[in-house]
PDB file of C-alpha atoms in Angstrom:
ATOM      1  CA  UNK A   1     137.850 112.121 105.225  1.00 46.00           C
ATOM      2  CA  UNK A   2     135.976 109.702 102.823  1.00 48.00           C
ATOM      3  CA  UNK A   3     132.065 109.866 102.154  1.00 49.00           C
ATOM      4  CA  UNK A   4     132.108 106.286 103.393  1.00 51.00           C
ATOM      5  CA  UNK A   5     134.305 106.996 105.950  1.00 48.00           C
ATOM      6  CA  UNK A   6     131.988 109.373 106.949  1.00 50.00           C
ATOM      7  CA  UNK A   7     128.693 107.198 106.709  1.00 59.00           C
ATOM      8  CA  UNK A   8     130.481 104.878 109.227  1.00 58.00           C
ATOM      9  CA  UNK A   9     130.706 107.135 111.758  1.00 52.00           C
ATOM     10  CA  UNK A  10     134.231 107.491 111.912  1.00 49.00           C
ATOM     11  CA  UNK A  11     134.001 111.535 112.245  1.00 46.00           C
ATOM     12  CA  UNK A  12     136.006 112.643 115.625  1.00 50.00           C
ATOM     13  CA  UNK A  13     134.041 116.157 116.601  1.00 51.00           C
ATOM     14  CA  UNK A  14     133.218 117.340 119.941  1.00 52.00           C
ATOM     15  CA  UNK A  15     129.537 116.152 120.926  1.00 54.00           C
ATOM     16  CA  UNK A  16     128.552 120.424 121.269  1.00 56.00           C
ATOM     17  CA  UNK A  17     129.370 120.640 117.950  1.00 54.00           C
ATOM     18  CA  UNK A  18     127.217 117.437 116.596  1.00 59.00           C
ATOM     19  CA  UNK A  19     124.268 118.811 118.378  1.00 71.00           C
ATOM     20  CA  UNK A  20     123.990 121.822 116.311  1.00 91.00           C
ATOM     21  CA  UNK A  21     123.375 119.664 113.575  1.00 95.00           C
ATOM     22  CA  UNK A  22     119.792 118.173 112.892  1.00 97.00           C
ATOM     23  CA  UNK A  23     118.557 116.510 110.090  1.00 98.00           C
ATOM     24  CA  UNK A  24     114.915 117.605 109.472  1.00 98.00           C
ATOM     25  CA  UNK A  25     112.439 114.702 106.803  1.00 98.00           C
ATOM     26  CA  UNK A  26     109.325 116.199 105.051  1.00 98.00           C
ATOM     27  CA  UNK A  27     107.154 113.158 104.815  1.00 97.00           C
ATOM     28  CA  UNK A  28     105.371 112.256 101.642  1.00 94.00           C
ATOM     29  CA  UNK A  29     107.560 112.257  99.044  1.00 94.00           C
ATOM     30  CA  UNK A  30     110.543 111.832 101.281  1.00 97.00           C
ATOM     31  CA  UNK A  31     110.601 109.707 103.391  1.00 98.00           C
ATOM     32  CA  UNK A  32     108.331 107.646 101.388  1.00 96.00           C
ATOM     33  CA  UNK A  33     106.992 107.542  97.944  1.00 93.00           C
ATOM     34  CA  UNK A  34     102.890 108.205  98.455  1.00 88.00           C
ATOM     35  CA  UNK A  35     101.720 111.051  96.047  1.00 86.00           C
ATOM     36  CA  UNK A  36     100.054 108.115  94.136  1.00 88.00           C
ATOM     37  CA  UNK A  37      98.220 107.155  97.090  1.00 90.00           C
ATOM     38  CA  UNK A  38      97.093 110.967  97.350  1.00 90.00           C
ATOM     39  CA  UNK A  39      96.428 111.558  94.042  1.00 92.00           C
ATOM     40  CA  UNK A  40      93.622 108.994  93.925  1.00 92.00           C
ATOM     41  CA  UNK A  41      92.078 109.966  97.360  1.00 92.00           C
ATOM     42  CA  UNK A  42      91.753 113.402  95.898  1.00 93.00           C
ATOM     43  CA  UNK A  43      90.377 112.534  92.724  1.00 94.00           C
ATOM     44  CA  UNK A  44      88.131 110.139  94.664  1.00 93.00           C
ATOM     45  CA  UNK A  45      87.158 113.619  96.709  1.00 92.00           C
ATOM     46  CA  UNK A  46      87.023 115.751  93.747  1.00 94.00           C
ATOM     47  CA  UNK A  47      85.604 114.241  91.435  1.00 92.00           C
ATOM     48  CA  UNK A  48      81.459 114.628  92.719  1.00 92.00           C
ATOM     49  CA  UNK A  49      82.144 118.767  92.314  1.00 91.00           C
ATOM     50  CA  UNK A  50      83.328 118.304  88.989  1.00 92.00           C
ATOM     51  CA  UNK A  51      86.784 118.470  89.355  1.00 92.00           C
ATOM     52  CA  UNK A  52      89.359 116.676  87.236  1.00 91.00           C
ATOM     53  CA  UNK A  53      92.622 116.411  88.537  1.00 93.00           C
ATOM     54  CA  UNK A  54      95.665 114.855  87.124  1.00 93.00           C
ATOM     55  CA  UNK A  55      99.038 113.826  88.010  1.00 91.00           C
ATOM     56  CA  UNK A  56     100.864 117.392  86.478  1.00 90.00           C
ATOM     57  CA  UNK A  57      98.234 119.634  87.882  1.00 92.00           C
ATOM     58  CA  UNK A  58      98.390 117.576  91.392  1.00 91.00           C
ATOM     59  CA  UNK A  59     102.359 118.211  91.275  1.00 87.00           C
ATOM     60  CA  UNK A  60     101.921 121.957  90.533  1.00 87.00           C
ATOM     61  CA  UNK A  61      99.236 122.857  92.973  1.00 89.00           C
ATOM     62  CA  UNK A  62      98.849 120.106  95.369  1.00 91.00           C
ATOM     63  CA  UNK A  63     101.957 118.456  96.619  1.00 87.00           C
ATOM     64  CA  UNK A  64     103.010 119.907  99.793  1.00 85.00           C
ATOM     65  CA  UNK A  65     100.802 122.491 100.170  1.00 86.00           C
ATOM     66  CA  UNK A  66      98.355 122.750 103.635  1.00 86.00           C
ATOM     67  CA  UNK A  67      94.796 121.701 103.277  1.00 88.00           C
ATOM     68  CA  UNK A  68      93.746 125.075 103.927  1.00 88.00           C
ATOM     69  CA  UNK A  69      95.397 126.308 100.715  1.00 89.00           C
ATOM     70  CA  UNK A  70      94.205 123.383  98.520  1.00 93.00           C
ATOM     71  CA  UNK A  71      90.689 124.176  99.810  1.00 91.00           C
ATOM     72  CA  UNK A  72      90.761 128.160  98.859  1.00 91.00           C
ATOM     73  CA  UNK A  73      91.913 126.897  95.407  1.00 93.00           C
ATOM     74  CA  UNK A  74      89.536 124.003  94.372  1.00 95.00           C
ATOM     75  CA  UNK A  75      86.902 123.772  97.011  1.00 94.00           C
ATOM     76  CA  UNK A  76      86.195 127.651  96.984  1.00 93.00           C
ATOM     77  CA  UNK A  77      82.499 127.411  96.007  1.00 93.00           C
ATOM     78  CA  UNK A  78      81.957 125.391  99.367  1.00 92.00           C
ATOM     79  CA  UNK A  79      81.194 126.428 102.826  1.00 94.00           C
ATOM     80  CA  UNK A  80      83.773 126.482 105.091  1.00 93.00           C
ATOM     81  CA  UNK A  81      82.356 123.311 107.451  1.00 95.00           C
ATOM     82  CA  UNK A  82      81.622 121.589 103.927  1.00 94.00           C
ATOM     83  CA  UNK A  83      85.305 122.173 102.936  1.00 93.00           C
ATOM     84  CA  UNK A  84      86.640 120.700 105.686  1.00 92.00           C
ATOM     85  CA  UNK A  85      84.232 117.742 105.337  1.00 93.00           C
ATOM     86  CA  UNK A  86      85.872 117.041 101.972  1.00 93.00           C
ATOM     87  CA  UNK A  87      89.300 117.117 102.819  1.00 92.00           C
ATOM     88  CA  UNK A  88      88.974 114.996 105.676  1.00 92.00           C
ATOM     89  CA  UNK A  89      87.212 112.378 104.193  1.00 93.00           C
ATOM     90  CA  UNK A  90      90.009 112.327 101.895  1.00 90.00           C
ATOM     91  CA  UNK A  91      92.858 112.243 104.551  1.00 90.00           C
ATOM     92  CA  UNK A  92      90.516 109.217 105.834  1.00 92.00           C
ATOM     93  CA  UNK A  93      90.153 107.852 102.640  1.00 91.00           C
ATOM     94  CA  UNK A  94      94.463 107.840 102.315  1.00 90.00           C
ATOM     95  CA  UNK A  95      94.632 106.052 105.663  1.00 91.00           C
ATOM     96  CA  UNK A  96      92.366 103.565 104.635  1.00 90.00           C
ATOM     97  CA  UNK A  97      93.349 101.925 101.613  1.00 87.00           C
ATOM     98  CA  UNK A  98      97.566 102.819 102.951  1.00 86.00           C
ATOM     99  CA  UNK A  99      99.093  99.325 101.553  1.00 81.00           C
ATOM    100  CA  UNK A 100     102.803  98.187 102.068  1.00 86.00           C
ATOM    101  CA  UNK A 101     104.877 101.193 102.498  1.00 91.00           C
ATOM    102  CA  UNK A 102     108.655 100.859 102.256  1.00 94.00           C
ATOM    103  CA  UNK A 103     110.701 103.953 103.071  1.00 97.00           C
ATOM    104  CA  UNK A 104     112.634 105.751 100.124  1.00 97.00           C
ATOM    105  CA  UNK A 105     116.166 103.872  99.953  1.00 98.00           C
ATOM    106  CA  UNK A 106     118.650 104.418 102.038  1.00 98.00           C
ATOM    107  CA  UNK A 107     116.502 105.857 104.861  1.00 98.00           C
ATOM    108  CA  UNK A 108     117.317 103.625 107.289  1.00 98.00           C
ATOM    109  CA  UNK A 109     120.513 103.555 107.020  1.00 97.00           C
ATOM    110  CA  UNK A 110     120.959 107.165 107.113  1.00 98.00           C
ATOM    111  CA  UNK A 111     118.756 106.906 110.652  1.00 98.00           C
ATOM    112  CA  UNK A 112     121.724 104.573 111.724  1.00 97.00           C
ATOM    113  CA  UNK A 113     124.072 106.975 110.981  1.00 95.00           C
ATOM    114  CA  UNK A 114     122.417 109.688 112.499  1.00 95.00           C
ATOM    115  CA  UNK A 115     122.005 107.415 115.768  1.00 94.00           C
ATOM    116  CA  UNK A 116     125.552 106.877 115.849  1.00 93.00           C
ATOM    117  CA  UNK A 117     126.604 110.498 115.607  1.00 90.00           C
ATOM    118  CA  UNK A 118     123.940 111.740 118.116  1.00 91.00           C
ATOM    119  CA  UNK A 119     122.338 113.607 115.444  1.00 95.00           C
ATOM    120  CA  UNK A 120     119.118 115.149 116.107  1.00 95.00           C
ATOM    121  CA  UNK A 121     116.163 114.331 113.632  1.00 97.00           C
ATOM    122  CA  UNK A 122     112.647 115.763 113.444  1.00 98.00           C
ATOM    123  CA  UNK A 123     109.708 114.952 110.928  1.00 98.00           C
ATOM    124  CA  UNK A 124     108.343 118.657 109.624  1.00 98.00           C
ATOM    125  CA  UNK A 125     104.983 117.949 107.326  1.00 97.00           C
ATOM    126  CA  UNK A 126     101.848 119.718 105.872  1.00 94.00           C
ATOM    127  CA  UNK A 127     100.007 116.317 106.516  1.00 93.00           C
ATOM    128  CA  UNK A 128      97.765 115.967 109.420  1.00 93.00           C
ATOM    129  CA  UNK A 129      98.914 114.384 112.637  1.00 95.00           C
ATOM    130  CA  UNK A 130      97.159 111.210 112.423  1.00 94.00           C
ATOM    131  CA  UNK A 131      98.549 110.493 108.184  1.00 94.00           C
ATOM    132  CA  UNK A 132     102.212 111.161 110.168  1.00 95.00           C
ATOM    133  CA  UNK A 133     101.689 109.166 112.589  1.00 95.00           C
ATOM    134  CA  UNK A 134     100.158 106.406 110.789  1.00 93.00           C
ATOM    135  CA  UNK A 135     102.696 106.295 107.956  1.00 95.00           C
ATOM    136  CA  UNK A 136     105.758 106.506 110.258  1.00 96.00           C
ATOM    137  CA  UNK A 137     104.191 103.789 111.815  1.00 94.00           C
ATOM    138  CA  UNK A 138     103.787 101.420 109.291  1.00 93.00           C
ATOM    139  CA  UNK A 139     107.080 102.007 107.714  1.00 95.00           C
ATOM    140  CA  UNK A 140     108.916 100.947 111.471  1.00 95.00           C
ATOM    141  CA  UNK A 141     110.578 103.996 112.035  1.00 97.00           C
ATOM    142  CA  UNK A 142     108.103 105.953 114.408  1.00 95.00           C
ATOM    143  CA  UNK A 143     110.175 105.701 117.179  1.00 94.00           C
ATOM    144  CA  UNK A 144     113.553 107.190 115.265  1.00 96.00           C
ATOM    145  CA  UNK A 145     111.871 109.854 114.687  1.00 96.00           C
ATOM    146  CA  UNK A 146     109.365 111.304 117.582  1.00 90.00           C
ATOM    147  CA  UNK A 147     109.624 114.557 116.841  1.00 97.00           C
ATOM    148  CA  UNK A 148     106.960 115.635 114.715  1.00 98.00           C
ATOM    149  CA  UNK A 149     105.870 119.188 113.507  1.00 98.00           C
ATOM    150  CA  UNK A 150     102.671 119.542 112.117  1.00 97.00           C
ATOM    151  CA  UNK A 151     102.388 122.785 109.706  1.00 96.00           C
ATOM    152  CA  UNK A 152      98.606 122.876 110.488  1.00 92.00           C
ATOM    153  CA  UNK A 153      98.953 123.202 114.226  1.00 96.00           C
ATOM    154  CA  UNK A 154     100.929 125.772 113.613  1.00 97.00           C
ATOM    155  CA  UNK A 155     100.004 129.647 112.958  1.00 97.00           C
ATOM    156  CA  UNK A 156     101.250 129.358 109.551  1.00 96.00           C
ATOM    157  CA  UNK A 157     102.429 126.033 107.450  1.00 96.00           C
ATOM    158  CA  UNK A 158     104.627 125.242 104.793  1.00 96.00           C
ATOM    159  CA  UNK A 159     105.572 127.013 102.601  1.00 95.00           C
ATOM    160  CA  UNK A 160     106.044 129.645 105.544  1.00 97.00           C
ATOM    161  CA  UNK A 161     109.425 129.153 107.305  1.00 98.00           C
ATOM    162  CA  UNK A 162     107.623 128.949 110.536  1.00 98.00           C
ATOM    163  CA  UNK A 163     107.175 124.842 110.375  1.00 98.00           C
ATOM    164  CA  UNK A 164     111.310 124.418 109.919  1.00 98.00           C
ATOM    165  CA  UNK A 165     111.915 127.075 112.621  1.00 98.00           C
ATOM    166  CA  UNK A 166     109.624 125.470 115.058  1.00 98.00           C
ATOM    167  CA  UNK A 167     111.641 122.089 114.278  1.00 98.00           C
ATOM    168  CA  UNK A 168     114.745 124.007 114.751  1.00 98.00           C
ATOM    169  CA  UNK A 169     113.447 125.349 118.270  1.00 97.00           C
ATOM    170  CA  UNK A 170     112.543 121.597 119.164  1.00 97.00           C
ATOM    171  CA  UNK A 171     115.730 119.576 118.414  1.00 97.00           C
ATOM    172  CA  UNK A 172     117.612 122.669 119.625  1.00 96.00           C
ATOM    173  CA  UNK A 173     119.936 123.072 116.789  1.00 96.00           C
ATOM    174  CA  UNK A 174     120.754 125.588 114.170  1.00 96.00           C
ATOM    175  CA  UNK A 175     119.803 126.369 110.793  1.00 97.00           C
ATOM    176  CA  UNK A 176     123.212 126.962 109.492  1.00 95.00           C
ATOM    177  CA  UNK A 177     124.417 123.442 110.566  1.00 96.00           C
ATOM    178  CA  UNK A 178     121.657 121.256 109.659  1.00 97.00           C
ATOM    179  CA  UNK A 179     119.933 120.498 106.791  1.00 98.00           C
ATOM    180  CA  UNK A 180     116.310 119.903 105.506  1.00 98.00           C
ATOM    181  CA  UNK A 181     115.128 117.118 102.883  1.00 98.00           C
ATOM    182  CA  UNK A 182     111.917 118.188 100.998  1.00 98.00           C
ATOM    183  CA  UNK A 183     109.952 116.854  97.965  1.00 96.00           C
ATOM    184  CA  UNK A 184     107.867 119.656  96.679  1.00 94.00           C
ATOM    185  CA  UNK A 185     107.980 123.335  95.631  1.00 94.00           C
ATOM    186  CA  UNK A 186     106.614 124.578  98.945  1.00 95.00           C
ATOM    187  CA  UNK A 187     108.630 122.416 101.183  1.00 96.00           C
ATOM    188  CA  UNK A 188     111.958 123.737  99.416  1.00 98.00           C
ATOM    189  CA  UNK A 189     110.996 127.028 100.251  1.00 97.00           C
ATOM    190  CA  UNK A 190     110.345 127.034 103.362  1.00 98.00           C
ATOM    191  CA  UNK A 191     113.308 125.282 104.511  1.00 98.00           C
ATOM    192  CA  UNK A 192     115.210 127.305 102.447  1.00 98.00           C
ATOM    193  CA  UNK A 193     113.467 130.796 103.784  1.00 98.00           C
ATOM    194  CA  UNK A 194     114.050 128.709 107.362  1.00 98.00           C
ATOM    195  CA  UNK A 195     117.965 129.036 106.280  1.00 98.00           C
ATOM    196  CA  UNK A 196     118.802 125.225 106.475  1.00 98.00           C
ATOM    197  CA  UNK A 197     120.876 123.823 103.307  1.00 98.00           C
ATOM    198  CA  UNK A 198     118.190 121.331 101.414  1.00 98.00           C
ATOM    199  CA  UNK A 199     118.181 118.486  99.739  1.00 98.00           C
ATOM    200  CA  UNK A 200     115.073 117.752  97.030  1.00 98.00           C
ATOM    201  CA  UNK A 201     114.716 114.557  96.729  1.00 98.00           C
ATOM    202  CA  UNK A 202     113.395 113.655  92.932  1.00 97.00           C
ATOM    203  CA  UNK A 203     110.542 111.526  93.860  1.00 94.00           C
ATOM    204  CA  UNK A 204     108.209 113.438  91.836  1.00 90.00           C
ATOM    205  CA  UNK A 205     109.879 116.971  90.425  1.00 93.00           C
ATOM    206  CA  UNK A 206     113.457 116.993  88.602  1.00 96.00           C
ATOM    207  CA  UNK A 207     116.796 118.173  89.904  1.00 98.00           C
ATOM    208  CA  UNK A 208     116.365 121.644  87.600  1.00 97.00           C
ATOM    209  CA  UNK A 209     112.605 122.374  89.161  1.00 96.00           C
ATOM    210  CA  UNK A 210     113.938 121.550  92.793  1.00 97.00           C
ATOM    211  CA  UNK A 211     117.286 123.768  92.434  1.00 98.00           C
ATOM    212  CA  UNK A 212     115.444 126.400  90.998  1.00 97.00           C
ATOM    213  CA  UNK A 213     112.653 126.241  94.119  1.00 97.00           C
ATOM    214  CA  UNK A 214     116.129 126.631  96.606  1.00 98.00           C
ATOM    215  CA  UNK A 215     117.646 122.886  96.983  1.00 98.00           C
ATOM    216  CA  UNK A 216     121.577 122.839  97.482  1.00 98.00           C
ATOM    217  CA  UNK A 217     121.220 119.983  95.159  1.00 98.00           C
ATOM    218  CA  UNK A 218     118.882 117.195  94.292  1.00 98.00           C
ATOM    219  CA  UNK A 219     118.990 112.917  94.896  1.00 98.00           C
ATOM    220  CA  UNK A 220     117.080 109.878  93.852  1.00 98.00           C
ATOM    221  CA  UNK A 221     117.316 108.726  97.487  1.00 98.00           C
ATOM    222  CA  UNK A 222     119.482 108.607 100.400  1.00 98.00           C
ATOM    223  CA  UNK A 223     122.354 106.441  99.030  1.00 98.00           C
ATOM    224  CA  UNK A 224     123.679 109.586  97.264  1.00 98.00           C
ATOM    225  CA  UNK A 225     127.004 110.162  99.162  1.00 97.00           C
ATOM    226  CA  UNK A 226     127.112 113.659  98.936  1.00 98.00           C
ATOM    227  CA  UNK A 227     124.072 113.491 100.987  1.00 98.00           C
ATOM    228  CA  UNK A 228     126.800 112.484 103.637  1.00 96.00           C
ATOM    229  CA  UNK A 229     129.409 114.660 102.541  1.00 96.00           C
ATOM    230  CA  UNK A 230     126.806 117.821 102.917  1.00 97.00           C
ATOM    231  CA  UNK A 231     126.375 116.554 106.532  1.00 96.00           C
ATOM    232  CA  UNK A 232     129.684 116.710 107.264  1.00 92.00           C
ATOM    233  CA  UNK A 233     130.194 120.199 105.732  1.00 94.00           C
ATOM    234  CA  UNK A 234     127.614 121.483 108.151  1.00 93.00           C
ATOM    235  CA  UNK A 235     128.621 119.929 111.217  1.00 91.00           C
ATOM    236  CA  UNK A 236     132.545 121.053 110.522  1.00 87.00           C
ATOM    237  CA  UNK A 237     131.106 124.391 110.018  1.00 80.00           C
ATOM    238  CA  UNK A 238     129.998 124.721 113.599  1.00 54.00           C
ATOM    239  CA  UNK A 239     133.302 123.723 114.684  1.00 47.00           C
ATOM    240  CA  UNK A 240     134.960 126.094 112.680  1.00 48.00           C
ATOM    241  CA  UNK A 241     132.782 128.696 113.969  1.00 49.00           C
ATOM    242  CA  UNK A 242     133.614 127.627 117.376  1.00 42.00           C
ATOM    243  CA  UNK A 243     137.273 127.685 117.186  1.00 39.00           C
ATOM    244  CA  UNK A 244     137.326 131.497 116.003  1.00 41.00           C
ATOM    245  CA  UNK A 245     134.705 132.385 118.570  1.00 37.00           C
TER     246      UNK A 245
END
């Protein structure tokens, strides 16, 4: 069968084999192309305690990681109450001056796609709630995808497996037959330590960095057919298990 063929729709597998599959979105970086938006609300944070911070050292040490380890690591001299302080007056300051967002190509189509094969889809991010909700919001595609883990509600966050596990739990599918798309160091590992296949997508970091971190492979955006062609790999690979069970 043919990538496009494939995009289309035209796959013929049992609906209990689909449903294994799930197709689980980091957020920022993935499903839409914000880390400049973040790096000036931290620098706009930062920058009263002295701290510089630039677009290499924000892609090293910031992007995806929970707010509770970018505290310990630049906000260490604060107290706890005033650390918090800072880092939600940045998350405030993000929402605030959000703009026109447009998801990362191909995003929507690959939500069609995923609606017309019954695929299960989940958001998994280290942002808080209310940046999810607001950004899936203004990009129109809140409602495709309502299922929404939140590594800082959990007991541990990305890049702990525990966030992609918990998404697992939710959509009720299976590691080995669905895979994860993930911008940043952290994210890749997780998902990877989670067991899911994973796509980086090269908003920020290169295919070599991404690879390295754990990625099956690496894509501009969602247009790349083997994005499609992975998909179909995993969900054949519950079927196959199925027929030898």
């Amino acid at each position: 069968m043919t990538s496009a063929a494939f995009q289309n729709g035209d796959a013929r597998r049992p609906a209990k084999d689909i449903m294994k599959t799930a197709l689980l979105f980091d957020l920022d970086g993935t499903l839409v192309d914000s880390d400049a938006e973040h790096l000036v609300a931290f620098q706009r944070v930062f920058a009263p305690h002295g701290i510089k911070l630039d677009r290499p050292e924000y892609a090293a040490n910031i992007m995806g990681a929970s707010n509770d380890m970018i505290a310990s690591r630049y906000l260490s001299h604060l107290s706890p109450l005033e650390q918090a302080a800072a880092l939600d007056a940045k998350e405030a300051g993000y929402r605030d001056n959000l703009g026109t967002l447009e998801p990362i190509l191909g995003t929507l189509a690959l939500l069609d796609f995923a609606d017309r094969r019954g695929l299960k889809r989940a958001v998994v991010t280290n942002a808080p709630r209310a940046n999810a909700e607001k950004v899936l919001a203004a990009l129109g595609i809140g409602q495709r995808l309502p299922i929404l883990v939140i590594g800082g509600e959990l007991a541990r966050s990305k890049p702990d497996p525990l966030p992609y596990l918990t998404a697992l739990e939710r959509t009720g599918a299976l590691a080995a037959h669905s895979i994860a798309f993930e911008d940043s160091l952290s994210g890749v590992r997780a998902a990877a330590a989670a067991g899911l296949a994973v796509v980086g997508m090269m908003t920020t970091l290169d295919s070599r960095t991404l690879i390295e971190a754990g990625a099956t492979f690496a894509a501009s955006n969602f247009t790349d057919p083997r994005i499609f062609e992975l998909i179909e790999a995993r969900i054949n690979s519950g079927a196959d298990e199925g027929a030898k069970a």
